[in-house]
C-alpha cells in the first residue's frame, strides 16, 4: 500500500496554478488578494480536508507553547506492553513539562475515530496512538495531520500515512526466536499471529517465514493461524496437537497467546519443552509466573513510550520538522527460559 502524504500549501498552489504565498494569504483571509481567488482557494482546502498548521503558526508568533497536553490512545490498557508504553510516555512527558490525556479504543475503529475528534476539540498539542486491530480506514488520522496536529504512532503503525513512528524490531525479534527454536531441535514450528492488516503481524510473520527458509524449510499453510489471545489459543491448540504430524514448536505473536498454548499442551499430557516448545513475544510479567517460565522476545515498552513522547514534543516545539516523518526502531532481544530446549 502506498503511503499517503498529507496535503500541503505547496500542493494546493500547484493544483490551482498560484503561488504558495497566495495560498497562505487566502487561508488567512487576507484582503490583499481578490475575494474570488480567496474563496476558490479556501473552498479547495475545505474539500480536501486541509487546515493551516495552527500549532506551527502559534510557535512562530509566540514564545509560549500552544498546549502542554498530549493525547494518548491505547488499544487496551490491561495489556502489560501497552501499560509499560504508557508509563514511558507519562514519565518523559512529565520530565519535559507536559501532561497526558489517555483514552482506550478497546480495539474499535469507531471508538478510535470518536477519540480523535474528542482530542481535537480538547485542543491537545499532539497525539500518540497505536491503532485498533480493525482499523482499515485512515481518514481520521489524515485529518489530524492536515489540521496541523502532530501525530506519532507506536507499535501498530498506520501503513497508509508516511507518519512519525516508534516501533520495535518485530522482524528481527521473530527471526531470532524461530531460528533458535529450529537450532535447538524443532522441525515443525507453528505460527499464531494477528490480522495481516497490521504491520506488526506482517513483520513478525515475515521473520518467522524467513527463519524457516534460511533453515531449509518451507512454510506450511496448516501451521499458520490467526490467533492472538489466550482464549483463542486454548480453543485452537487441541486440534493442532492432535494432528498426525503435529507441530513440535509454536511461535506466538504475544505472551498471552503463548501461555494459552503452554497450558493447553500440559493439559493434554505433553511435556514442555521436550514434546512441544513454545515462544512468545513481549516479555510480560506473566512470562515469569507460568510453569515452566516462558521463552519470549523482549520488547522494551517503556523505551518505546519515552521515545514516542520525545518525538511528539520535539514536533510541537519545532525541534523536528512537520514535513519530515521521524521513524525510530527499538531493538528486541530473545529471553530464553523453560519453554524451549
XYZ file of C-alpha atoms in Angstrom:
341
model
C 0.000 0.000 0.000
C 1.342 3.415 -0.923
C 1.828 5.813 1.938
C -0.479 8.804 1.679
C 1.143 12.183 2.179
C -0.829 14.954 3.899
C -1.820 17.898 1.702
C 0.453 20.961 1.883
C 0.092 24.581 0.779
C 2.608 23.776 -1.970
C 0.253 21.063 -3.275
C -2.700 23.467 -3.292
C -0.631 26.087 -5.090
C 0.410 23.579 -7.774
C -3.167 22.346 -8.293
C -4.622 25.845 -8.619
C -1.736 27.433 -10.517
C -0.952 30.103 -7.924
C 1.990 30.828 -5.649
C 2.406 29.368 -2.169
C 2.334 32.924 -0.814
C -1.086 33.460 -2.450
C -2.414 30.268 -0.862
C -1.098 31.381 2.525
C -2.743 34.788 2.220
C -6.057 33.259 1.098
C -6.151 30.864 4.035
C -5.528 33.827 6.361
C -8.377 35.693 4.615
C -6.036 38.487 3.542
C -7.676 41.399 1.673
C -4.520 41.705 -0.459
C -5.914 39.182 -2.958
C -9.283 39.187 -4.702
C -12.348 37.805 -2.965
C -12.937 35.387 -5.865
C -9.455 33.919 -5.605
C -9.678 33.768 -1.800
C -12.911 31.815 -1.934
C -11.600 29.460 -4.646
C -8.535 28.553 -2.552
C -10.492 28.255 0.700
C -13.097 26.014 -0.950
C -10.376 23.738 -2.369
C -8.757 23.500 1.065
C -12.073 22.588 2.723
C -12.925 19.963 0.110
C -9.550 18.294 0.608
C -9.577 18.463 4.422
C -6.659 20.891 4.575
C -6.250 23.154 7.585
C -3.355 25.530 8.242
C -0.762 24.236 10.698
C -2.147 26.162 13.654
C 0.444 24.827 16.082
C 3.323 25.875 13.857
C 1.783 29.335 13.463
C 1.428 29.704 17.214
C 5.019 28.677 17.744
C 6.224 31.193 15.168
C 4.364 34.078 16.761
C 4.611 33.225 20.426
C 7.255 32.153 22.878
C 4.673 30.144 24.778
C 3.714 26.590 23.946
C 0.199 26.342 22.413
C -0.732 23.478 24.729
C 1.030 21.136 27.100
C -1.444 18.263 26.989
C -0.656 15.195 24.880
C -3.448 12.844 23.801
C -2.588 9.150 24.102
C -4.679 6.375 22.511
C -4.167 2.830 23.791
C -5.857 -0.252 22.309
C -6.203 -1.830 25.786
C -4.566 -0.583 28.968
C -4.872 -4.004 30.649
C -2.086 -5.435 28.476
C 1.342 -5.303 30.096
C 3.032 -3.964 26.968
C 0.649 -1.050 26.479
C 0.766 -0.238 30.194
C 4.577 -0.117 30.046
C 4.425 2.144 26.978
C 2.035 4.468 28.814
C 4.460 4.593 31.745
C 7.280 5.606 29.385
C 5.132 8.301 27.762
C 3.994 9.709 31.097
C 7.490 9.849 32.597
C 9.026 11.535 29.548
C 6.103 13.979 29.246
C 6.433 14.971 32.915
C 10.190 15.398 32.518
C 9.606 17.835 29.644
C 6.772 19.751 31.291
C 3.764 18.117 29.642
C 0.713 16.217 30.849
C -1.173 13.404 29.134
C -4.836 12.698 28.396
C -5.433 8.948 27.936
C -8.203 7.046 26.132
C -8.696 3.397 25.149
C -10.017 2.377 21.730
C -10.855 -1.128 23.014
C -9.736 -2.344 19.573
C -12.609 -0.470 17.896
C -12.164 1.672 14.770
C -15.371 3.599 15.515
C -14.237 4.413 19.038
C -10.822 5.449 17.713
C -12.451 7.966 15.356
C -14.505 9.437 18.220
C -11.419 9.722 20.445
C -9.507 11.574 17.717
C -12.364 14.064 17.377
C -12.541 14.481 21.147
C -8.805 15.123 21.443
C -9.014 17.654 18.628
C -11.862 19.512 20.386
C -9.890 19.457 23.631
C -7.015 21.142 21.763
C -4.301 18.645 22.657
C -0.907 19.661 21.300
C -0.427 16.268 19.638
C -1.483 12.631 19.717
C 0.430 9.396 20.336
C -1.509 6.376 19.078
C -1.429 2.639 18.440
C -4.263 1.888 16.049
C -7.071 -0.576 16.774
C -6.918 -4.075 15.313
C -9.867 -3.495 12.977
C -8.745 -0.080 11.665
C -8.554 -0.213 7.872
C -9.564 3.365 7.013
C -7.305 6.242 7.964
C -9.141 9.485 7.136
C -9.390 10.378 10.840
C -5.589 10.303 11.125
C -5.092 12.222 7.881
C -7.447 14.969 9.089
C -5.379 15.382 12.246
C -2.154 15.711 10.266
C -3.727 18.112 7.770
C -5.103 20.077 10.720
C -1.566 20.676 11.985
C -1.820 18.265 14.933
C 1.411 16.279 15.342
C 0.808 12.531 15.283
C 3.163 9.779 16.424
C 2.346 6.081 16.015
C 3.773 3.369 18.255
C 3.602 -0.429 17.993
C 0.807 -0.562 15.392
C 1.530 1.986 12.718
C -0.733 3.368 10.002
C 0.548 1.952 6.670
C -1.412 4.493 4.629
C 0.463 7.500 6.065
C 4.119 8.402 5.897
C 3.844 9.283 9.569
C 6.085 9.582 12.609
C 6.527 6.220 14.313
C 8.366 4.414 17.089
C 8.307 0.627 16.812
C 10.287 -2.384 17.951
C 12.230 -4.553 15.507
C 9.433 -7.069 15.028
C 11.039 -8.835 12.076
C 14.397 -9.485 13.745
C 12.743 -10.467 17.010
C 10.643 -13.134 15.283
C 13.512 -14.283 13.072
C 15.867 -14.827 16.010
C 13.225 -16.601 18.088
C 12.187 -19.056 15.377
C 15.818 -19.631 14.352
C 16.618 -20.520 17.959
C 13.726 -22.990 18.110
C 14.869 -24.689 14.896
C 18.501 -24.784 16.006
C 17.532 -26.453 19.297
C 15.651 -29.328 17.701
C 12.237 -28.180 16.447
C 11.247 -29.441 12.994
C 7.720 -28.069 12.569
C 7.106 -24.665 14.160
C 3.573 -23.260 14.004
C 2.846 -19.517 13.830
C -0.012 -17.865 15.719
C -0.453 -14.271 14.531
C -2.861 -11.354 14.273
C -4.686 -9.912 11.282
C -2.322 -9.161 8.421
C -3.752 -5.648 8.099
C -1.402 -4.771 10.975
C 2.269 -4.138 10.214
C 3.464 -5.875 13.387
C 1.760 -9.093 12.318
C 3.211 -8.865 8.815
C 6.705 -8.180 10.145
C 6.624 -10.991 12.712
C 5.226 -13.400 10.138
C 7.961 -12.436 7.679
C 10.571 -13.027 10.382
C 9.038 -16.472 11.071
C 8.885 -17.330 7.368
C 12.455 -16.225 6.623
C 13.790 -18.200 9.586
C 12.190 -21.312 8.061
C 13.632 -20.561 4.611
C 17.100 -19.969 5.994
C 16.976 -23.341 7.752
C 15.909 -25.211 4.624
C 12.185 -25.418 5.486
C 9.024 -24.222 3.753
C 6.073 -22.526 5.487
C 3.088 -24.889 5.762
C -0.378 -23.399 5.485
C -1.818 -25.771 8.108
C 0.686 -24.433 10.666
C -0.113 -20.737 10.117
C -3.107 -19.460 12.088
C -4.728 -16.164 13.016
C -4.832 -16.483 16.794
C -3.732 -13.716 19.147
C -5.457 -14.208 22.511
C -5.157 -16.799 25.271
C -8.779 -17.912 24.868
C -8.343 -18.360 21.123
C -5.135 -20.323 21.683
C -6.810 -22.653 24.187
C -9.625 -23.235 21.698
C -7.433 -23.816 18.632
C -4.402 -25.656 20.004
C -6.012 -29.021 20.868
C -6.793 -29.690 17.195
C -3.263 -28.654 16.232
C -1.757 -31.076 18.754
C -3.999 -33.942 17.591
C -2.675 -33.700 14.023
C -0.952 -36.859 12.780
C 2.168 -34.823 12.087
C 1.673 -32.273 14.842
C 3.892 -29.212 15.331
C 6.707 -29.618 17.847
C 7.035 -25.874 18.388
C 4.815 -22.778 18.480
C 5.825 -19.158 17.942
C 3.089 -16.804 19.160
C 2.653 -13.118 18.420
C 2.298 -12.277 22.127
C 2.856 -13.816 25.554
C -0.839 -14.288 26.383
C -1.304 -16.454 23.307
C 1.882 -18.391 24.096
C 0.689 -19.068 27.650
C -2.601 -20.389 26.241
C -0.600 -22.823 24.092
C 1.586 -23.825 27.058
C -1.262 -24.738 29.392
C -3.219 -26.494 26.631
C -0.213 -28.699 25.850
C 0.232 -29.528 29.548
C -3.468 -30.376 29.971
C -3.128 -32.785 27.046
C -0.294 -34.597 28.796
C 2.545 -33.241 26.669
C 5.852 -32.220 28.168
C 7.056 -28.647 27.568
C 9.639 -28.216 26.124
C 10.544 -31.891 25.452
C 7.453 -32.662 23.344
C 6.413 -29.127 22.421
C 8.435 -25.902 22.568
C 6.680 -22.545 22.992
C 7.906 -18.975 22.450
C 6.027 -15.713 22.951
C 6.648 -12.036 22.200
C 6.608 -9.225 24.805
C 8.346 -10.461 27.987
C 5.412 -9.523 30.187
C 5.213 -10.115 33.923
C 3.199 -13.285 33.247
C 6.111 -14.753 31.306
C 7.861 -15.499 34.606
C 4.757 -16.559 36.550
C 3.868 -19.576 34.409
C 5.329 -23.080 34.741
C 7.722 -23.507 33.093
C 8.672 -19.882 32.643
C 8.143 -18.609 29.108
C 10.820 -18.097 26.475
C 9.901 -14.851 24.748
C 11.093 -11.885 22.708
C 11.629 -8.889 24.986
C 10.309 -5.598 23.660
C 11.038 -2.556 25.796
C 7.668 -0.834 26.017
C 8.920 1.817 28.426
C 11.598 2.887 25.927
C 9.079 2.897 23.059
C 6.815 5.195 25.078
C 9.635 7.518 26.102
C 10.862 7.872 22.522
C 7.333 8.431 21.199
C 6.833 11.248 23.720
C 10.197 12.753 22.802
C 9.308 12.766 19.095
C 5.872 14.274 19.739
C 7.214 17.051 21.969
C 10.046 17.819 19.549
C 7.440 18.228 16.798
C 5.311 20.514 18.991
C 8.286 22.653 19.988
C 9.666 22.888 16.457
C 12.797 20.788 17.056
C 11.608 18.350 14.386
C 10.042 19.395 11.091
C 6.394 18.585 10.479
C 7.366 17.908 6.846
C 9.629 15.009 7.850
C 8.440 11.630 9.142
C 10.594 10.590 12.098
C 10.984 6.797 12.164
C 12.647 5.118 15.129
C 13.171 1.451 15.945
C 13.832 -0.045 19.374
C 15.801 -3.301 19.433
C 14.404 -6.572 20.754
C 16.208 -9.465 22.451
C 15.406 -13.147 22.925
C 14.972 -14.206 26.570
C 15.431 -17.983 26.807
C 13.596 -19.685 29.669
C 11.956 -23.047 30.300
C 9.523 -23.465 27.400
C 12.236 -24.039 24.806
C 15.035 -26.561 24.727
